[in-house]
PDB file of C-alpha atoms in Angstrom:
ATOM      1  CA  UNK A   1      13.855  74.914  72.660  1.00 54.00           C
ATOM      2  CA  UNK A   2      12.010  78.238  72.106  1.00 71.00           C
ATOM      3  CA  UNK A   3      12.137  80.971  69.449  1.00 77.00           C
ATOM      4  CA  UNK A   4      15.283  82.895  71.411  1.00 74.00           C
ATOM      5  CA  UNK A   5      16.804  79.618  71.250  1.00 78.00           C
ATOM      6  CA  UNK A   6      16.597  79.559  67.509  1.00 84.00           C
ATOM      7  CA  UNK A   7      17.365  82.408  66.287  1.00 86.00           C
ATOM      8  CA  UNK A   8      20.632  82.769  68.800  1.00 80.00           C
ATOM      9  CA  UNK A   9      21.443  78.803  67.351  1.00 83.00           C
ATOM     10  CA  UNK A  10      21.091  80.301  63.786  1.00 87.00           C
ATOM     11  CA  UNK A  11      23.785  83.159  64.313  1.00 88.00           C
ATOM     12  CA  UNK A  12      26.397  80.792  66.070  1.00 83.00           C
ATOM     13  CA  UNK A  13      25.875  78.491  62.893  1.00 87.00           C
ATOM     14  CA  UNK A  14      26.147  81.671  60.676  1.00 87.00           C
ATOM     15  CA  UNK A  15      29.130  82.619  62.679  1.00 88.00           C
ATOM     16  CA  UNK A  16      30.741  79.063  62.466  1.00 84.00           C
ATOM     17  CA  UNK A  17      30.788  78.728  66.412  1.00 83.00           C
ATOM     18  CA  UNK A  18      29.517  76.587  68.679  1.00 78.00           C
ATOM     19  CA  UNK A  19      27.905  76.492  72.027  1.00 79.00           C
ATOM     20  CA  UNK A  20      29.702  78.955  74.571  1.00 79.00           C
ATOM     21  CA  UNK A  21      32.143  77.274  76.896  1.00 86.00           C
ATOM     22  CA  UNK A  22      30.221  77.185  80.535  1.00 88.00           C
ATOM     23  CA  UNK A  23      32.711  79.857  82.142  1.00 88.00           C
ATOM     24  CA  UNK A  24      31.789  82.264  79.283  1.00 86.00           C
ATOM     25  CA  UNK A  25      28.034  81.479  79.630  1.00 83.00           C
ATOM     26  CA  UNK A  26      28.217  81.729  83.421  1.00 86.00           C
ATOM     27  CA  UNK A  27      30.304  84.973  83.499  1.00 86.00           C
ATOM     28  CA  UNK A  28      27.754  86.552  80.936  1.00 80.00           C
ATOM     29  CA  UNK A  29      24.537  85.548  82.963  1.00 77.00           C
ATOM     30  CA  UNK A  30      26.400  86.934  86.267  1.00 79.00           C
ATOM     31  CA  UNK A  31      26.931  90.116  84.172  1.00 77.00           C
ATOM     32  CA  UNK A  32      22.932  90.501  83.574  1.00 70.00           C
ATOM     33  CA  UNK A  33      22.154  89.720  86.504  1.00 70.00           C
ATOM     34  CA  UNK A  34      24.688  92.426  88.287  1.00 72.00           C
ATOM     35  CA  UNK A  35      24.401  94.990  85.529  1.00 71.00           C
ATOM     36  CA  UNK A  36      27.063  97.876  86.149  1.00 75.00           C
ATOM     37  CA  UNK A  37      25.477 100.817  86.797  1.00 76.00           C
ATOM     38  CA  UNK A  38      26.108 104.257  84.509  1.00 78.00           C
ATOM     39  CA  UNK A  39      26.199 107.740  85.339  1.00 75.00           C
ATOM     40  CA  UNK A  40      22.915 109.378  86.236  1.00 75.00           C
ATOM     41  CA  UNK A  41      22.623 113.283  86.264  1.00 76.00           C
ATOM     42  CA  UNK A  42      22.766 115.208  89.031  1.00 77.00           C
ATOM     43  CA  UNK A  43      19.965 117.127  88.449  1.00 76.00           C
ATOM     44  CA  UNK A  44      18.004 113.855  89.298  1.00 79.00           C
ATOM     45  CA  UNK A  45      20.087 111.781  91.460  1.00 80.00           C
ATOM     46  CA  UNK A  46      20.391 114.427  93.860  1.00 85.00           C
ATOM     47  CA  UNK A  47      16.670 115.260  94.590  1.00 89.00           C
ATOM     48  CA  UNK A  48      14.077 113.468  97.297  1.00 92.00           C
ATOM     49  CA  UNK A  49      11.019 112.133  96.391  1.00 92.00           C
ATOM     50  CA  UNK A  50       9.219 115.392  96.079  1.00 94.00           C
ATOM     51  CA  UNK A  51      12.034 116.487  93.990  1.00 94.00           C
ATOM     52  CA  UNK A  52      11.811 113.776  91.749  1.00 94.00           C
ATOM     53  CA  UNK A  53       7.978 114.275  90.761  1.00 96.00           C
ATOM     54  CA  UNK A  54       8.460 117.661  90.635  1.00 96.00           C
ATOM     55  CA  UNK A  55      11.193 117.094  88.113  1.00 96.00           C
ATOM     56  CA  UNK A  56       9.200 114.376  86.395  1.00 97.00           C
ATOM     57  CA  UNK A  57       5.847 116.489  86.064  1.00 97.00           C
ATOM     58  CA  UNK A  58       8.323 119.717  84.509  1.00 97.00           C
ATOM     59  CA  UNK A  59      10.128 117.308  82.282  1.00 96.00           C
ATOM     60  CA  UNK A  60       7.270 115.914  80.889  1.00 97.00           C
ATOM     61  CA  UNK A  61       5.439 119.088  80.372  1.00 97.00           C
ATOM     62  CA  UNK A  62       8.285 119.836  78.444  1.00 95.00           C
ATOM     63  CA  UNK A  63       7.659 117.529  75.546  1.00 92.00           C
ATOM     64  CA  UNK A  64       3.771 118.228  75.368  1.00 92.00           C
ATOM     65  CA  UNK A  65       2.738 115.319  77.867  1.00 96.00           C
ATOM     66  CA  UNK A  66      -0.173 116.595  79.680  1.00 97.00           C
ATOM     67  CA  UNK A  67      -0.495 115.940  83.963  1.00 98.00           C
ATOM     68  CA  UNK A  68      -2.862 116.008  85.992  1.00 98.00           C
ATOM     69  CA  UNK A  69      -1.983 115.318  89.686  1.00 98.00           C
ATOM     70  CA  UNK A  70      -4.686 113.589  91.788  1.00 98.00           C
ATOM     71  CA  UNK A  71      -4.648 113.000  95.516  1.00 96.00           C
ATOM     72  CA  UNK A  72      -5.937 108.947  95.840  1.00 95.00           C
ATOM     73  CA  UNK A  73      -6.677 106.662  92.977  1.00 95.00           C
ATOM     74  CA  UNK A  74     -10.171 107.293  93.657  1.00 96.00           C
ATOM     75  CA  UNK A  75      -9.955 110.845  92.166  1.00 97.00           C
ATOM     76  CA  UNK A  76      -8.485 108.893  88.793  1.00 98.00           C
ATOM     77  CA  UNK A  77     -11.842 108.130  87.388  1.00 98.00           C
ATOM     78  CA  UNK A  78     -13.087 111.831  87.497  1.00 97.00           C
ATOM     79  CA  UNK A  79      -9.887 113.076  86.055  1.00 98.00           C
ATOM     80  CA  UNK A  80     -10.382 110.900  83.304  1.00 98.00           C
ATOM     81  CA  UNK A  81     -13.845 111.796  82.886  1.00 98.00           C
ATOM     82  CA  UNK A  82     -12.727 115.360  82.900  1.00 97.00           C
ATOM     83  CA  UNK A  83      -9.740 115.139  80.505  1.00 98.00           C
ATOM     84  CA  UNK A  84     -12.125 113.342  77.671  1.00 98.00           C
ATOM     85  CA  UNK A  85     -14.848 116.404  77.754  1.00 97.00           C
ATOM     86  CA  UNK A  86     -12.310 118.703  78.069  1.00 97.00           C
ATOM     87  CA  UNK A  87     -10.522 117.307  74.646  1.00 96.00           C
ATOM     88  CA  UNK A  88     -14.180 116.888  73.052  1.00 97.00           C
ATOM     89  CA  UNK A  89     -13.500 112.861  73.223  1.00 96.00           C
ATOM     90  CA  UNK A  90     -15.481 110.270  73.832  1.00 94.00           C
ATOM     91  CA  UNK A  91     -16.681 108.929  77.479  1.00 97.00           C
ATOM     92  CA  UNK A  92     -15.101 105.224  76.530  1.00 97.00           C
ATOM     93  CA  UNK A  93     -11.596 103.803  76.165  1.00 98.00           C
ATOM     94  CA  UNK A  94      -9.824 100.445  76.594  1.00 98.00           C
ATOM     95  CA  UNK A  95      -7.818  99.622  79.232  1.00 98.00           C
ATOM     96  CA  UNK A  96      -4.956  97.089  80.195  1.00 98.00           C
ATOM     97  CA  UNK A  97      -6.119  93.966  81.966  1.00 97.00           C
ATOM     98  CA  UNK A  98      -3.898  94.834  85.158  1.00 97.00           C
ATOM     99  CA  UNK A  99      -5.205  94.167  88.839  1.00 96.00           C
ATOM    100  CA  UNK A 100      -3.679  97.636  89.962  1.00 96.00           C
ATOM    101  CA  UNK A 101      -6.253  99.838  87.703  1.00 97.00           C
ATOM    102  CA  UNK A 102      -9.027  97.140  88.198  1.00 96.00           C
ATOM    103  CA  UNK A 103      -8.473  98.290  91.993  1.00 95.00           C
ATOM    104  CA  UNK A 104      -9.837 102.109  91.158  1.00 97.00           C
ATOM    105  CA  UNK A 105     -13.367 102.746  91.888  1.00 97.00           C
ATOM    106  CA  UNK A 106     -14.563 102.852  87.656  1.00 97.00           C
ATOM    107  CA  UNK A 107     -18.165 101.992  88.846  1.00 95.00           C
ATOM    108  CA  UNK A 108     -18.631 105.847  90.339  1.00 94.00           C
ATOM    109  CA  UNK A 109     -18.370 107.248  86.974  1.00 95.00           C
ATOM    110  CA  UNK A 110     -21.342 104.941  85.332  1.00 94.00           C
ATOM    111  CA  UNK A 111     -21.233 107.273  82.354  1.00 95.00           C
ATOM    112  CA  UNK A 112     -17.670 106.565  81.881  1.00 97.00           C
ATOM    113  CA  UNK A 113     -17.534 103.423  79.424  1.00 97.00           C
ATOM    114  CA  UNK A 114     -14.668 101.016  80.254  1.00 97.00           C
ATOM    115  CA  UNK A 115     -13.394  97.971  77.740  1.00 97.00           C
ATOM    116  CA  UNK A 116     -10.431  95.783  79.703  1.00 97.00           C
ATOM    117  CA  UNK A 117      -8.391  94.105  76.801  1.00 97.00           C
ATOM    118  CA  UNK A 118      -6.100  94.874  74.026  1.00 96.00           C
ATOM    119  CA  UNK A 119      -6.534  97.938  71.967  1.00 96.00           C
ATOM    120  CA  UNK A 120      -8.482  97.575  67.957  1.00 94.00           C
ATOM    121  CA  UNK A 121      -7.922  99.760  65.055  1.00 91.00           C
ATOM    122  CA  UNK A 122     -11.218 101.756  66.151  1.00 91.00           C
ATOM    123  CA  UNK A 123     -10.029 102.532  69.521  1.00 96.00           C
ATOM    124  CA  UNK A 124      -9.877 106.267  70.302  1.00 96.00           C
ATOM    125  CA  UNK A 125      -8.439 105.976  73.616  1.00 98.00           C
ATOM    126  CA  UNK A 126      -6.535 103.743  75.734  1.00 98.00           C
ATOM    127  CA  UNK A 127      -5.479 103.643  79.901  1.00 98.00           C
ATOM    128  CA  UNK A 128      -2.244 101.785  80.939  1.00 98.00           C
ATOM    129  CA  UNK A 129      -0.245 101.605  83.940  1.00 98.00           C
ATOM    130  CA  UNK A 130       3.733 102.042  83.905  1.00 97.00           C
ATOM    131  CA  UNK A 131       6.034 100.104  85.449  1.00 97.00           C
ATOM    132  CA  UNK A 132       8.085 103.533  85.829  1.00 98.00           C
ATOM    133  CA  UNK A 133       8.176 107.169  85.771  1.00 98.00           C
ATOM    134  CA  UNK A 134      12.054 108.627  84.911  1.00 97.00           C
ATOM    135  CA  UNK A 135      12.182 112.301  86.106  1.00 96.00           C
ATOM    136  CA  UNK A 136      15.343 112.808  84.324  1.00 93.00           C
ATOM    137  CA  UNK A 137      13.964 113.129  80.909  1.00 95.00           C
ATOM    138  CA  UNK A 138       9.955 112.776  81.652  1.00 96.00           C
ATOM    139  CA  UNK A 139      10.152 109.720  80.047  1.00 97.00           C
ATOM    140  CA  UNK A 140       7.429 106.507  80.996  1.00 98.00           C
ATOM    141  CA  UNK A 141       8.484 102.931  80.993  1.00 98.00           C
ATOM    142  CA  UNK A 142       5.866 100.203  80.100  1.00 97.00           C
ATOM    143  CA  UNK A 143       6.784  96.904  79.513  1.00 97.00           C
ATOM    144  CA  UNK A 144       4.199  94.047  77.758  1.00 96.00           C
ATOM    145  CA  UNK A 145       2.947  90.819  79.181  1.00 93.00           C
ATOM    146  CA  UNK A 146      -0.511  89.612  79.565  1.00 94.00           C
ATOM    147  CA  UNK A 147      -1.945  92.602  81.646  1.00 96.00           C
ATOM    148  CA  UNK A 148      -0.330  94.775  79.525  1.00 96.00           C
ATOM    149  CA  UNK A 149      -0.975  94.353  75.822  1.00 96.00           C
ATOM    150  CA  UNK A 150       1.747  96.506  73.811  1.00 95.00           C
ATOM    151  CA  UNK A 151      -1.061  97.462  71.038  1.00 96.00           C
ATOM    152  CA  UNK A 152      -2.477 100.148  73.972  1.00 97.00           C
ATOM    153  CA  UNK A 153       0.744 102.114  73.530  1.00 95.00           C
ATOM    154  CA  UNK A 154       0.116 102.621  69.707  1.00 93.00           C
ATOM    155  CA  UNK A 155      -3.128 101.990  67.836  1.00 94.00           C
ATOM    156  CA  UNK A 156      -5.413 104.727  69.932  1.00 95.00           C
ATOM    157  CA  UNK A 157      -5.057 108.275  69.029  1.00 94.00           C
ATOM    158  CA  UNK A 158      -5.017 109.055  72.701  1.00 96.00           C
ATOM    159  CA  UNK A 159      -3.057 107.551  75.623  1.00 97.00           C
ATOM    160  CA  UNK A 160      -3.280 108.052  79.476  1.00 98.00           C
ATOM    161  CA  UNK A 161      -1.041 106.677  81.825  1.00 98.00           C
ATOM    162  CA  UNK A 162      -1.449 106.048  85.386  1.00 98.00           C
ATOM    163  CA  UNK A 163       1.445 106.831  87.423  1.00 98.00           C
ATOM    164  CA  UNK A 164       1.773 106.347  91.110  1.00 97.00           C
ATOM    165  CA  UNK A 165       3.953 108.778  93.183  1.00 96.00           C
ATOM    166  CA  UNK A 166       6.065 105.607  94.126  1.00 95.00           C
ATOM    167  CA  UNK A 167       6.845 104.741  90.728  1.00 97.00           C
ATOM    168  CA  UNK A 168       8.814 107.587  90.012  1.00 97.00           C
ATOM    169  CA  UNK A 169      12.339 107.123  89.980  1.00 95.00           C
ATOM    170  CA  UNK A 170      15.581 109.231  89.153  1.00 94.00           C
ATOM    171  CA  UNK A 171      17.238 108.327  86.050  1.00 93.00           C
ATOM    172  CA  UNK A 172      17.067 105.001  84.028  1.00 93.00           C
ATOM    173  CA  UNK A 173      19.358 102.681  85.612  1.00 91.00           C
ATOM    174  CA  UNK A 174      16.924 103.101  88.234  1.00 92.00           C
ATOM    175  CA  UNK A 175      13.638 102.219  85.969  1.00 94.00           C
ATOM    176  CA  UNK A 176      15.986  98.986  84.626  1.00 92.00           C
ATOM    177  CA  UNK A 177      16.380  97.882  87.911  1.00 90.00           C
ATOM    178  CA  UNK A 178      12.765  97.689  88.229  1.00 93.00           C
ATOM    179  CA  UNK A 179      12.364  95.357  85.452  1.00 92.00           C
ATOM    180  CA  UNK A 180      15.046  93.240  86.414  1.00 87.00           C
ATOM    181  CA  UNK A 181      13.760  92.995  89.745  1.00 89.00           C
ATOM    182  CA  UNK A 182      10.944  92.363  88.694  1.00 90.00           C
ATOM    183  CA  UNK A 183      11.818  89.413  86.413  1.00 87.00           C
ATOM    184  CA  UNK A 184      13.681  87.889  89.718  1.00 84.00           C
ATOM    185  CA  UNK A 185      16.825  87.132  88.246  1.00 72.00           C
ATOM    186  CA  UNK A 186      15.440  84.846  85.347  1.00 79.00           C
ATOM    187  CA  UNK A 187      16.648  86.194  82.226  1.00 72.00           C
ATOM    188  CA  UNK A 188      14.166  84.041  80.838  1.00 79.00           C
ATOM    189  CA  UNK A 189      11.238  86.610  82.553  1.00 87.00           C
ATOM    190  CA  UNK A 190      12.193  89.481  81.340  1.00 87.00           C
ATOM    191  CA  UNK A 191       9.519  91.742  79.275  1.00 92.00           C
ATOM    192  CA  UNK A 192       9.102  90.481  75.854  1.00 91.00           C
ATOM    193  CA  UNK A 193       8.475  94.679  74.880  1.00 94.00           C
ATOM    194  CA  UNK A 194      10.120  97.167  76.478  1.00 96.00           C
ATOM    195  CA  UNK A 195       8.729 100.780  75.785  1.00 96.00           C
ATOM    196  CA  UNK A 196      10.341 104.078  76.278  1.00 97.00           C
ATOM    197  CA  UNK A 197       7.639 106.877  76.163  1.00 95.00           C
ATOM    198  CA  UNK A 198       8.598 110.613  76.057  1.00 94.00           C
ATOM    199  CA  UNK A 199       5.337 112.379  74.762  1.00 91.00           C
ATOM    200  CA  UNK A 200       3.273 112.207  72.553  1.00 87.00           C
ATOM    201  CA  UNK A 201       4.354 110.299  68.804  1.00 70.00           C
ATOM    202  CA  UNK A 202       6.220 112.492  66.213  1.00 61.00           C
ATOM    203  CA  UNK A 203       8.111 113.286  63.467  1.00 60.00           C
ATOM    204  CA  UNK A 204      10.137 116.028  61.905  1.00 57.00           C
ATOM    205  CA  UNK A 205      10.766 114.300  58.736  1.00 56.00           C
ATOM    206  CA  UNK A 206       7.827 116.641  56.670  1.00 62.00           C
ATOM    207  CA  UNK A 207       9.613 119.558  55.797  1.00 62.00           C
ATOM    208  CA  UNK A 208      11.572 119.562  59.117  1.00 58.00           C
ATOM    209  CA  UNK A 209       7.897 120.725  60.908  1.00 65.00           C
ATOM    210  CA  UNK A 210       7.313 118.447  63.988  1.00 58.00           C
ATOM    211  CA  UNK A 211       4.338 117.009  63.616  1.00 62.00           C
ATOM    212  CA  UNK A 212       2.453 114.783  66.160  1.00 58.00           C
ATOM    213  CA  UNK A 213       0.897 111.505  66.194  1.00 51.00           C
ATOM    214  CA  UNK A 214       3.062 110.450  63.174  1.00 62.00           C
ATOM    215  CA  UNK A 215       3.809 106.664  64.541  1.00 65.00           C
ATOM    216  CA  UNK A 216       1.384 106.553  67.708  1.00 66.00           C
ATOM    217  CA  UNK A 217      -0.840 108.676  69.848  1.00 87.00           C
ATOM    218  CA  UNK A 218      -1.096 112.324  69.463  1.00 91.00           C
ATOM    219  CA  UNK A 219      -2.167 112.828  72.971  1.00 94.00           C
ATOM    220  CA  UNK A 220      -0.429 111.809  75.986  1.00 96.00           C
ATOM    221  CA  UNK A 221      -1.812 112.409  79.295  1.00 98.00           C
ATOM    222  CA  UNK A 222      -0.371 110.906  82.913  1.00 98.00           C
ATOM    223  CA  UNK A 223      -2.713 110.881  85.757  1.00 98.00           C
ATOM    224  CA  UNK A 224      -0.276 111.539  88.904  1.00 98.00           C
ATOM    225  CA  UNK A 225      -1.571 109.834  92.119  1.00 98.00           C
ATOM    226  CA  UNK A 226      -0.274 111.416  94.810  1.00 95.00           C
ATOM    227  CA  UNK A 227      -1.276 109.759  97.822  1.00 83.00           C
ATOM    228  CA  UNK A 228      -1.449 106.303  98.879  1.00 67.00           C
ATOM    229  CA  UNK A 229      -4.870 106.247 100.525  1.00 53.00           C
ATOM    230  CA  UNK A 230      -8.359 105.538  98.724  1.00 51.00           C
TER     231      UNK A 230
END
């Protein structure tokens, strides 16, 4: 019996019930696994692909999320090189464990000082893939497991995000379709985290002035690949 286990065992006991009768427990797993599907907006279920990025990259933009849109993946080390001068940064960061950003070419930028792992308190910047890109409120989803350590999303000051052209999708019943296809139809696989990112961190809570990087990264900056060549 795990931890899930537990703690749902210790609100049936709080609640005075006991173990779900099998047709309630079967209809409720049939329900997760064919999850009704809510309204997206037109103004993203209506576009093509190009439509969609384009949306994506505008929405985005419009909550101070920086893009920069690259042809292949092998352009992505160069961008990132570029972004860090141009923000007076360091030429290091840490970067999620994940065999899709092991894949880019890292090695042509020698200068360019790359830490695979899970983010410390004296990390200035971090790299992370997504597992999508929704274009109807420029919003990136990320889930954890053990290529993708949740403490990249917060501790650094600075966050970029790989996104591939592919990745972006409509609305977010689209982006939780992902993740449950991704899990396979075991509710048991699904992400431990789950993060919603639109922009950068902030708060309007000091004198109603929005301020950024209050709870997470003050910077947040998607590399767009394009293409699906090298």
């Amino acid at each position: 019996m795990g931890a899930r286990d537990d703690i749902l065992g210790g609100i049936r006991r709080g609640l005075r019930r006991g173990p779900l009768p099998q047709e309630t427990q079967a209809a409720l797993t049939e329900r997760v696994a064919r999850h009704r599907r809510n309204l997206i907006p037109a103004r993203a279920a209506a576009l093509d692909d190009a439509g969609r990025i384009e949306l994506f990259v505008a929405m985005a933009e419009e909550v101070q999320t920086t893009v920069a849109r690259v042809t292949f993946e092998a352009a992505v080390p160069a961008e990132v090189t570029r972004y860090l001068a141009a923000e007076n940064l360091p030429a290091e960061l840490v970067m999620a464990p994940d065999p899709g950003l092991d894949a880019i070419p890292w090695h042509e930028r020698p200068l360019l000082r790359v830490r695979r792992g899970r983010a410390e308190p004296g990390d200035a910047v971090s790299l992370t893939p997504c597992l999508a890109a929704i274009a109807e409120t420029g919003t990136l989803m990320l889930v954890s497991g053990e290529n993708t350590p949740t403490t990249l999303n917060f501790l650094p000051d600075t966050h970029i995000v790989v996104v591939r052209a592919g990745q972006v999708v409509a609305g977010y019943e689209d982006a939780w379709d992902l993740v449950r296809i991704r899990a396979g139809g075991d509710p048991t696989a699904w992400p431990r985290t789950v993060n919603l990112i639109t922009g950068p961190s902030r708060t309007g809570d000091i004198e109603q002035r929005i301020q950024l990087g209050a709870h997470g990264p003050r910077r947040l900056h998607v590399v767009l690949v394009e293409g699906s060549g090298g």
